[in-house]
CSV table of N, CA, C and O in Angstrom, one decimal:
chain,number,residue,atom,x,y,z
A,751,MET,N,-10.7,-34.1,-80.9
A,751,MET,CA,-11.3,-35.3,-80.4
A,751,MET,C,-11.5,-36.2,-81.7
A,751,MET,O,-11.9,-35.7,-82.7
A,752,THR,N,-11.1,-37.4,-81.6
A,752,THR,CA,-11.1,-38.3,-82.7
A,752,THR,C,-12.4,-39.1,-82.7
A,752,THR,O,-13.0,-39.3,-81.7
A,753,SER,N,-12.8,-39.5,-83.9
A,753,SER,CA,-14.0,-40.3,-84.1
A,753,SER,C,-13.7,-41.7,-83.7
A,753,SER,O,-12.6,-42.2,-83.9
A,754,HIS,N,-14.7,-42.4,-83.2
A,754,HIS,CA,-14.6,-43.8,-82.9
A,754,HIS,C,-15.0,-44.7,-84.1
A,754,HIS,O,-15.0,-45.9,-84.0
A,755,ARG,N,-15.4,-44.1,-85.2
A,755,ARG,CA,-15.7,-44.8,-86.4
A,755,ARG,C,-14.4,-45.1,-87.2
A,755,ARG,O,-13.5,-44.3,-87.3
A,756,PRO,N,-14.3,-46.3,-87.7
A,756,PRO,CA,-13.2,-46.6,-88.5
A,756,PRO,C,-13.1,-45.8,-89.8
A,756,PRO,O,-14.2,-45.4,-90.3
A,757,THR,N,-12.0,-45.6,-90.3
A,757,THR,CA,-11.8,-44.8,-91.5
A,757,THR,C,-12.2,-45.7,-92.7
A,757,THR,O,-11.7,-46.8,-92.8
A,758,PRO,N,-13.2,-45.3,-93.5
A,758,PRO,CA,-13.6,-46.1,-94.6
A,758,PRO,C,-12.5,-46.3,-95.6
A,758,PRO,O,-11.7,-45.4,-95.8
A,759,PRO,N,-12.5,-47.4,-96.2
A,759,PRO,CA,-11.5,-47.6,-97.3
A,759,PRO,C,-11.7,-46.7,-98.5
A,759,PRO,O,-12.9,-46.4,-98.8
A,760,THR,N,-10.7,-46.3,-99.1
A,760,THR,CA,-10.8,-45.5,-100.3
A,760,THR,C,-10.0,-46.1,-101.4
A,760,THR,O,-9.2,-47.0,-101.2
A,761,GLY,N,-10.3,-45.6,-102.6
A,761,GLY,CA,-9.6,-46.2,-103.7
A,761,GLY,C,-10.6,-46.9,-104.7
A,761,GLY,O,-11.8,-47.0,-104.4
A,762,PRO,N,-10.1,-47.4,-105.8
A,762,PRO,CA,-10.9,-48.0,-106.8
A,762,PRO,C,-11.5,-49.3,-106.3
A,762,PRO,O,-12.6,-49.8,-106.7
A,763,ASP,N,-10.9,-50.0,-105.3
A,763,ASP,CA,-11.4,-51.3,-104.8
A,763,ASP,C,-12.3,-51.2,-103.6
A,763,ASP,O,-12.7,-52.2,-103.1
A,764,ALA,N,-12.5,-50.0,-103.1
A,764,ALA,CA,-13.4,-49.8,-101.9
A,764,ALA,C,-14.8,-50.2,-102.2
A,764,ALA,O,-15.3,-49.9,-103.3
A,765,PRO,N,-15.4,-51.0,-101.3
A,765,PRO,CA,-16.8,-51.4,-101.6
A,765,PRO,C,-17.7,-50.1,-101.5
A,765,PRO,O,-17.5,-49.2,-100.6
A,766,VAL,N,-18.7,-50.1,-102.3
A,766,VAL,CA,-19.7,-49.0,-102.3
A,766,VAL,C,-20.7,-49.3,-101.2
A,766,VAL,O,-21.3,-50.4,-101.1
A,767,GLY,N,-21.0,-48.3,-100.3
A,767,GLY,CA,-22.0,-48.4,-99.3
A,767,GLY,C,-21.6,-49.3,-98.2
A,767,GLY,O,-22.4,-49.9,-97.5
A,768,ALA,N,-20.3,-49.6,-97.9
A,768,ALA,CA,-19.9,-50.5,-96.9
A,768,ALA,C,-20.1,-49.8,-95.5
A,768,ALA,O,-20.2,-50.5,-94.5
A,769,TYR,N,-20.0,-48.5,-95.4
A,769,TYR,CA,-20.2,-47.8,-94.2
A,769,TYR,C,-21.4,-46.9,-94.3
A,769,TYR,O,-21.5,-46.1,-95.3
A,770,PRO,N,-22.3,-46.9,-93.3
A,770,PRO,CA,-23.4,-46.0,-93.3
A,770,PRO,C,-22.9,-44.5,-93.1
A,770,PRO,O,-21.8,-44.3,-92.5
A,771,PRO,N,-23.6,-43.6,-93.6
A,771,PRO,CA,-23.2,-42.2,-93.4
A,771,PRO,C,-23.1,-41.8,-91.9
A,771,PRO,O,-23.9,-42.4,-91.1
A,772,ALA,N,-22.2,-41.0,-91.5
A,772,ALA,CA,-22.1,-40.5,-90.1
A,772,ALA,C,-23.4,-39.9,-89.7
A,772,ALA,O,-24.0,-39.2,-90.5
A,773,PRO,N,-23.8,-40.1,-88.5
A,773,PRO,CA,-25.1,-39.5,-88.0
A,773,PRO,C,-24.9,-38.0,-88.0
A,773,PRO,O,-23.9,-37.4,-87.5
A,774,GLY,N,-25.9,-37.3,-88.4
A,774,GLY,CA,-25.9,-35.8,-88.4
A,774,GLY,C,-26.8,-35.3,-87.2
A,774,GLY,O,-27.3,-36.1,-86.4
A,775,PRO,N,-27.0,-34.0,-87.2
A,775,PRO,CA,-27.9,-33.5,-86.1
A,775,PRO,C,-29.3,-34.0,-86.3
A,775,PRO,O,-29.8,-34.3,-87.4
A,776,PRO,N,-30.1,-34.2,-85.2
A,776,PRO,CA,-31.4,-34.7,-85.3
A,776,PRO,C,-32.3,-33.7,-86.1
A,776,PRO,O,-32.1,-32.5,-86.1
A,777,ASP,N,-33.2,-34.3,-86.8
A,777,ASP,CA,-34.1,-33.5,-87.6
A,777,ASP,C,-35.2,-32.9,-86.7
A,777,ASP,O,-35.8,-33.6,-85.9
A,778,ALA,N,-35.5,-31.7,-86.9
A,778,ALA,CA,-36.4,-31.0,-86.0
A,778,ALA,C,-37.8,-31.5,-86.2
A,778,ALA,O,-38.7,-31.5,-85.3
A,779,ASP,N,-38.1,-32.0,-87.4
A,779,ASP,CA,-39.5,-32.5,-87.7
A,779,ASP,C,-39.7,-33.8,-87.0
A,779,ASP,O,-40.8,-34.2,-86.8
A,780,GLY,N,-38.6,-34.5,-86.6
A,780,GLY,CA,-38.8,-35.8,-85.9
A,780,GLY,C,-38.9,-35.8,-84.4
A,780,GLY,O,-38.9,-36.8,-83.8
A,781,LEU,N,-39.0,-34.6,-83.8
A,781,LEU,CA,-39.2,-34.4,-82.4
A,781,LEU,C,-40.5,-34.9,-81.9
A,781,LEU,O,-41.5,-34.7,-82.5
A,782,ALA,N,-40.5,-35.6,-80.8
A,782,ALA,CA,-41.7,-36.1,-80.2
A,782,ALA,C,-42.2,-35.2,-79.0
A,782,ALA,O,-41.3,-34.6,-78.3
A,783,ASP,N,-43.5,-35.0,-78.8
A,783,ASP,CA,-44.0,-34.3,-77.7
A,783,ASP,C,-43.7,-35.1,-76.4
A,783,ASP,O,-44.1,-36.2,-76.3
A,784,PHE,N,-43.1,-34.4,-75.4
A,784,PHE,CA,-42.8,-35.1,-74.2
A,784,PHE,C,-43.2,-34.3,-73.0
A,784,PHE,O,-42.6,-33.2,-72.8
A,785,THR,N,-44.2,-34.7,-72.3
A,785,THR,CA,-44.7,-33.9,-71.1
A,785,THR,C,-44.7,-34.9,-69.9
A,785,THR,O,-45.1,-36.1,-70.1
A,786,VAL,N,-44.4,-34.4,-68.7
A,786,VAL,CA,-44.5,-35.2,-67.5
A,786,VAL,C,-45.3,-34.4,-66.5
A,786,VAL,O,-45.1,-33.2,-66.3
A,787,ASP,N,-46.3,-35.0,-66.0
A,787,ASP,CA,-47.2,-34.3,-64.9
A,787,ASP,C,-46.7,-34.8,-63.6
A,787,ASP,O,-46.8,-36.0,-63.2
A,788,LEU,N,-46.1,-33.9,-62.8
A,788,LEU,CA,-45.5,-34.3,-61.5
A,788,LEU,C,-46.5,-33.9,-60.4
A,788,LEU,O,-46.1,-34.0,-59.2
A,789,THR,N,-47.7,-33.6,-60.7
A,789,THR,CA,-48.7,-33.3,-59.7
A,789,THR,C,-48.9,-34.4,-58.6
A,789,THR,O,-48.8,-34.1,-57.4
A,790,SER,N,-49.0,-35.6,-59.1
A,790,SER,CA,-49.2,-36.7,-58.1
A,790,SER,C,-48.0,-36.9,-57.2
A,790,SER,O,-48.1,-37.2,-56.0
A,791,GLN,N,-46.8,-36.8,-57.8
A,791,GLN,CA,-45.6,-36.9,-57.0
A,791,GLN,C,-45.4,-35.8,-56.0
A,791,GLN,O,-45.0,-36.0,-54.9
A,792,GLU,N,-45.8,-34.6,-56.4
A,792,GLU,CA,-45.7,-33.5,-55.4
A,792,GLU,C,-46.7,-33.6,-54.3
A,792,GLU,O,-46.4,-33.4,-53.1
A,793,VAL,N,-47.9,-34.1,-54.6
A,793,VAL,CA,-48.9,-34.3,-53.5
A,793,VAL,C,-48.4,-35.4,-52.6
A,793,VAL,O,-48.5,-35.3,-51.3
A,794,LEU,N,-47.8,-36.5,-53.1
A,794,LEU,CA,-47.2,-37.6,-52.3
A,794,LEU,C,-46.1,-37.1,-51.5
A,794,LEU,O,-46.0,-37.4,-50.3
A,795,ARG,N,-45.2,-36.2,-52.0
A,795,ARG,CA,-44.1,-35.7,-51.3
A,795,ARG,C,-44.6,-34.8,-50.1
A,795,ARG,O,-44.1,-35.0,-49.0
A,796,ARG,N,-45.5,-34.0,-50.4
A,796,ARG,CA,-46.1,-33.1,-49.3
A,796,ARG,C,-46.7,-34.0,-48.2
A,796,ARG,O,-46.6,-33.7,-47.0
A,797,ALA,N,-47.4,-35.0,-48.6
A,797,ALA,CA,-48.1,-35.9,-47.6
A,797,ALA,C,-47.0,-36.6,-46.7
A,797,ALA,O,-47.2,-36.8,-45.5
A,798,GLN,N,-45.9,-37.0,-47.4
A,798,GLN,CA,-44.9,-37.7,-46.6
A,798,GLN,C,-44.1,-36.7,-45.7
A,798,GLN,O,-43.8,-37.1,-44.6
A,799,VAL,N,-44.0,-35.5,-46.1
A,799,VAL,CA,-43.4,-34.5,-45.2
A,799,VAL,C,-44.3,-34.2,-44.0
A,799,VAL,O,-43.8,-34.2,-42.8
A,800,MET,N,-45.5,-34.1,-44.2
A,800,MET,CA,-46.5,-33.9,-43.1
A,800,MET,C,-46.5,-35.1,-42.2
A,800,MET,O,-46.6,-35.0,-40.9
A,801,ALA,N,-46.4,-36.3,-42.7
A,801,ALA,CA,-46.4,-37.5,-41.9
A,801,ALA,C,-45.1,-37.6,-41.1
A,801,ALA,O,-45.1,-38.0,-39.9
A,802,ALA,N,-44.0,-37.2,-41.7
A,802,ALA,CA,-42.7,-37.2,-41.0
A,802,ALA,C,-42.7,-36.2,-39.8
A,802,ALA,O,-42.1,-36.4,-38.8
A,803,LEU,N,-43.4,-35.0,-40.0
A,803,LEU,CA,-43.5,-34.0,-38.9
A,803,LEU,C,-44.3,-34.5,-37.8
A,803,LEU,O,-44.0,-34.1,-36.6
A,804,GLY,N,-45.3,-35.3,-38.1
A,804,GLY,CA,-46.1,-35.9,-37.0
A,804,GLY,C,-47.3,-35.0,-36.6
A,804,GLY,O,-47.3,-33.8,-36.9
A,805,PRO,N,-48.2,-35.6,-35.8
A,805,PRO,CA,-49.4,-34.8,-35.5
A,805,PRO,C,-49.1,-33.7,-34.4
A,805,PRO,O,-50.0,-32.9,-34.2
A,806,ASP,N,-48.0,-33.8,-33.7
A,806,ASP,CA,-47.7,-32.9,-32.6
A,806,ASP,C,-47.0,-31.6,-33.1
A,806,ASP,O,-46.7,-30.8,-32.3
A,807,TRP,N,-46.7,-31.6,-34.4
A,807,TRP,CA,-45.9,-30.4,-34.9
A,807,TRP,C,-46.8,-29.2,-34.9
A,807,TRP,O,-47.9,-29.1,-35.4
A,808,ASP,N,-46.3,-28.1,-34.2
A,808,ASP,CA,-47.1,-26.9,-34.1
A,808,ASP,C,-46.2,-25.7,-34.7
A,808,ASP,O,-45.2,-25.3,-34.1
A,809,PRO,N,-46.5,-25.3,-35.9
A,809,PRO,CA,-45.7,-24.3,-36.5
A,809,PRO,C,-45.6,-23.0,-35.7
A,809,PRO,O,-44.6,-22.3,-35.7
A,810,ILE,N,-46.7,-22.6,-35.0
A,810,ILE,CA,-46.6,-21.3,-34.2
A,810,ILE,C,-45.6,-21.5,-33.1
A,810,ILE,O,-44.8,-20.6,-32.8
A,811,GLU,N,-45.6,-22.6,-32.4
A,811,GLU,CA,-44.7,-22.9,-31.3
A,811,GLU,C,-43.3,-22.9,-31.9
A,811,GLU,O,-42.3,-22.4,-31.2
A,812,VAL,N,-43.1,-23.5,-33.0
A,812,VAL,CA,-41.7,-23.5,-33.6
A,812,VAL,C,-41.2,-22.1,-33.9
A,812,VAL,O,-40.1,-21.7,-33.6
A,813,LEU,N,-42.1,-21.2,-34.4
A,813,LEU,CA,-41.7,-19.8,-34.7
A,813,LEU,C,-41.4,-19.1,-33.4
A,813,LEU,O,-40.4,-18.3,-33.3
A,814,ARG,N,-42.2,-19.3,-32.3
A,814,ARG,CA,-41.9,-18.7,-31.0
A,814,ARG,C,-40.6,-19.1,-30.5
A,814,ARG,O,-39.8,-18.3,-30.0
A,815,GLY,N,-40.2,-20.4,-30.7
A,815,GLY,CA,-38.9,-20.9,-30.2
A,815,GLY,C,-37.8,-20.3,-31.0
A,815,GLY,O,-36.7,-20.0,-30.4
A,816,GLU,N,-38.0,-20.1,-32.3
A,816,GLU,CA,-36.9,-19.5,-33.1
A,816,GLU,C,-36.7,-18.0,-32.7
A,816,GLU,O,-35.6,-17.5,-32.6
A,817,GLU,N,-37.8,-17.3,-32.4
A,817,GLU,CA,-37.7,-15.9,-32.0
A,817,GLU,C,-37.0,-15.8,-30.6
A,817,GLU,O,-36.2,-14.9,-30.4
A,818,ALA,N,-37.3,-16.8,-29.7
A,818,ALA,CA,-36.7,-16.8,-28.4
A,818,ALA,C,-35.2,-17.0,-28.5
A,818,ALA,O,-34.4,-16.4,-27.9
A,819,ALA,N,-34.8,-18.0,-29.4
A,819,ALA,CA,-33.4,-18.3,-29.7
A,819,ALA,C,-32.7,-17.1,-30.3
A,819,ALA,O,-31.6,-16.8,-29.9
A,820,TYR,N,-33.4,-16.4,-31.2
A,820,TYR,CA,-32.8,-15.2,-31.8
A,820,TYR,C,-32.6,-14.1,-30.7
A,820,TYR,O,-31.5,-13.5,-30.7
A,821,ALA,N,-33.6,-13.9,-29.8
A,821,ALA,CA,-33.4,-12.9,-28.8
A,821,ALA,C,-32.3,-13.3,-27.8
A,821,ALA,O,-31.5,-12.4,-27.4
A,822,LEU,N,-32.2,-14.5,-27.5
A,822,LEU,CA,-31.1,-15.0,-26.6
A,822,LEU,C,-29.7,-14.8,-27.3
A,822,LEU,O,-28.8,-14.5,-26.6
A,823,LEU,N,-29.7,-15.0,-28.6
A,823,LEU,CA,-28.4,-14.9,-29.3
A,823,LEU,C,-27.8,-13.5,-29.2
A,823,LEU,O,-26.6,-13.3,-29.0
A,824,TYR,N,-28.7,-12.5,-29.2
A,824,TYR,CA,-28.2,-11.1,-29.1
A,824,TYR,C,-28.4,-10.5,-27.8
A,824,TYR,O,-28.5,-9.3,-27.6
A,825,SER,N,-28.6,-11.3,-26.7
A,825,SER,CA,-28.8,-10.7,-25.4
A,825,SER,C,-27.4,-10.5,-24.7
A,825,SER,O,-26.4,-11.1,-25.0
A,826,GLY,N,-27.4,-9.6,-23.7
A,826,GLY,CA,-26.3,-9.3,-22.9
A,826,GLY,C,-25.1,-8.7,-23.7
A,826,GLY,O,-23.9,-8.9,-23.3
A,827,LEU,N,-25.4,-7.9,-24.7
A,827,LEU,CA,-24.3,-7.2,-25.4
A,827,LEU,C,-23.8,-6.0,-24.6
A,827,LEU,O,-24.6,-5.3,-24.0
A,828,ASP,N,-22.5,-5.8,-24.7
A,828,ASP,CA,-22.0,-4.6,-24.1
A,828,ASP,C,-22.2,-3.4,-25.0
A,828,ASP,O,-22.8,-3.6,-26.1
A,829,ALA,N,-21.8,-2.2,-24.7
A,829,ALA,CA,-22.1,-1.0,-25.4
A,829,ALA,C,-21.5,-1.1,-26.9
A,829,ALA,O,-22.2,-0.7,-27.8
A,830,GLU,N,-20.3,-1.6,-27.0
A,830,GLU,CA,-19.7,-1.6,-28.4
A,830,GLU,C,-20.4,-2.7,-29.2
A,830,GLU,O,-20.7,-2.5,-30.4
A,831,GLN,N,-20.7,-3.8,-28.6
A,831,GLN,CA,-21.4,-4.9,-29.4
A,831,GLN,C,-22.8,-4.4,-29.8
A,831,GLN,O,-23.3,-4.7,-30.9
A,832,GLN,N,-23.5,-3.7,-28.9
A,832,GLN,CA,-24.8,-3.1,-29.2
A,832,GLN,C,-24.7,-2.1,-30.3
A,832,GLN,O,-25.6,-2.1,-31.2
A,833,ARG,N,-23.7,-1.3,-30.3
A,833,ARG,CA,-23.5,-0.3,-31.4
A,833,ARG,C,-23.3,-1.1,-32.8
A,833,ARG,O,-24.0,-0.7,-33.8
A,834,VAL,N,-22.5,-2.1,-32.8
A,834,VAL,CA,-22.3,-2.9,-34.0
A,834,VAL,C,-23.6,-3.6,-34.4
A,834,VAL,O,-24.0,-3.6,-35.6
A,835,TYR,N,-24.4,-4.1,-33.5
A,835,TYR,CA,-25.6,-4.7,-33.7
A,835,TYR,C,-26.6,-3.7,-34.4
A,835,TYR,O,-27.2,-4.0,-35.4
A,836,ASP,N,-26.7,-2.5,-33.8
A,836,ASP,CA,-27.5,-1.5,-34.3
A,836,ASP,C,-27.1,-1.1,-35.7
A,836,ASP,O,-28.0,-0.8,-36.6
A,837,ASP,N,-25.8,-1.0,-36.0
A,837,ASP,CA,-25.3,-0.7,-37.3
A,837,ASP,C,-25.7,-1.7,-38.3
A,837,ASP,O,-26.1,-1.4,-39.5
A,838,LEU,N,-25.6,-3.0,-37.9
A,838,LEU,CA,-26.0,-4.1,-38.8
A,838,LEU,C,-27.5,-4.1,-39.1
A,838,LEU,O,-27.9,-4.4,-40.2
A,839,VAL,N,-28.3,-3.7,-38.1
A,839,VAL,CA,-29.7,-3.6,-38.3
A,839,VAL,C,-30.0,-2.5,-39.3
A,839,VAL,O,-30.8,-2.6,-40.2
A,840,ALA,N,-29.3,-1.3,-39.1
A,840,ALA,CA,-29.6,-0.2,-39.9
A,840,ALA,C,-29.1,-0.5,-41.4
A,840,ALA,O,-29.8,0.0,-42.3
A,841,ALA,N,-28.1,-1.3,-41.6
A,841,ALA,CA,-27.6,-1.6,-42.9
A,841,ALA,C,-28.5,-2.7,-43.6
A,841,ALA,O,-28.3,-3.0,-44.7
A,842,GLY,N,-29.4,-3.3,-42.8
A,842,GLY,CA,-30.3,-4.3,-43.4
A,842,GLY,C,-29.7,-5.7,-43.4
A,842,GLY,O,-30.2,-6.6,-44.0
A,843,VAL,N,-28.5,-5.9,-42.7
A,843,VAL,CA,-27.9,-7.2,-42.6
A,843,VAL,C,-28.6,-8.1,-41.6
A,843,VAL,O,-28.8,-9.3,-41.9
A,844,LEU,N,-29.1,-7.5,-40.5
A,844,LEU,CA,-29.9,-8.3,-39.5
A,844,LEU,C,-31.3,-7.7,-39.5
A,844,LEU,O,-31.5,-6.6,-39.8
A,845,PRO,N,-32.3,-8.6,-39.2
A,845,PRO,CA,-33.6,-8.1,-39.1
A,845,PRO,C,-33.7,-7.1,-37.9
A,845,PRO,O,-33.0,-7.1,-37.0
A,846,GLY,N,-34.7,-6.2,-38.1
A,846,GLY,CA,-34.8,-5.0,-37.1
A,846,GLY,C,-35.3,-5.3,-35.8
A,846,GLY,O,-35.3,-4.5,-34.9
A,847,SER,N,-35.8,-6.5,-35.5
A,847,SER,CA,-36.3,-6.8,-34.2
A,847,SER,C,-35.8,-8.1,-33.7
A,847,SER,O,-35.7,-9.1,-34.4
A,848,ALA,N,-35.4,-8.2,-32.4
A,848,ALA,CA,-35.0,-9.4,-31.8
A,848,ALA,C,-36.1,-10.1,-31.1
A,848,ALA,O,-36.1,-10.3,-29.9
A,849,GLY,N,-37.2,-10.4,-31.9
A,849,GLY,CA,-38.3,-11.0,-31.3
A,849,GLY,C,-39.5,-10.0,-31.1
A,849,GLY,O,-39.3,-8.9,-31.5
A,850,PRO,N,-40.6,-10.5,-30.7
A,850,PRO,CA,-41.8,-9.6,-30.5
A,850,PRO,C,-41.5,-8.5,-29.5
A,850,PRO,O,-41.0,-8.7,-28.5
A,851,GLY,N,-41.8,-7.3,-30.0
A,851,GLY,CA,-41.6,-6.1,-29.1
A,851,GLY,C,-40.1,-5.7,-29.0
A,851,GLY,O,-39.7,-5.0,-28.1
A,852,GLY,N,-39.3,-6.2,-29.8
A,852,GLY,CA,-37.8,-6.0,-29.7
A,852,GLY,C,-37.5,-4.5,-30.1
A,852,GLY,O,-36.5,-4.0,-29.6
A,853,GLY,N,-38.3,-3.9,-30.9
A,853,GLY,CA,-38.1,-2.5,-31.3
A,853,GLY,C,-36.7,-2.3,-31.9
A,853,GLY,O,-36.2,-1.1,-31.9
A,854,GLY,N,-36.1,-3.2,-32.5
A,854,GLY,CA,-34.8,-3.0,-33.2
A,854,GLY,C,-33.6,-3.0,-32.3
A,854,GLY,O,-32.5,-2.7,-32.8
A,855,ARG,N,-33.8,-3.4,-31.1
A,855,ARG,CA,-32.7,-3.4,-30.1
A,855,ARG,C,-32.5,-4.9,-29.7
A,855,ARG,O,-33.5,-5.6,-29.6
A,856,ALA,N,-31.3,-5.2,-29.4
A,856,ALA,CA,-31.0,-6.6,-28.9
A,856,ALA,C,-31.5,-6.7,-27.5
A,856,ALA,O,-31.6,-5.7,-26.8
A,857,ALA,N,-31.9,-7.9,-27.1
A,857,ALA,CA,-32.5,-8.1,-25.8
A,857,ALA,C,-31.4,-7.8,-24.7
A,857,ALA,O,-30.2,-8.1,-24.9
A,858,ALA,N,-31.8,-7.2,-23.6
A,858,ALA,CA,-30.8,-6.9,-22.6
A,858,ALA,C,-30.5,-8.1,-21.8
A,858,ALA,O,-31.1,-9.1,-21.7
């Protein structure tokens, strides 16, 4: 990679001090303390998320809906599909229960 600084003239007629020295690495003693407190921004972000969800948002109902969708996803499996499902649960790839009271088996 080439420098963008012009090559200083050399020789007996070159002016002394015509070019400043090339910048070197920053001096460690010249570092300034720099801290940012993001607490107020995080509080604002959380308040905006809750406002966007609205007053009708019910996390328990959302969880129940997700569990019902999961149970429906694995419902109606034939014997081979059920065997594969059970193998995946045993291997820890899928959670062990297809909803409350699932007992590790896909919903029938």
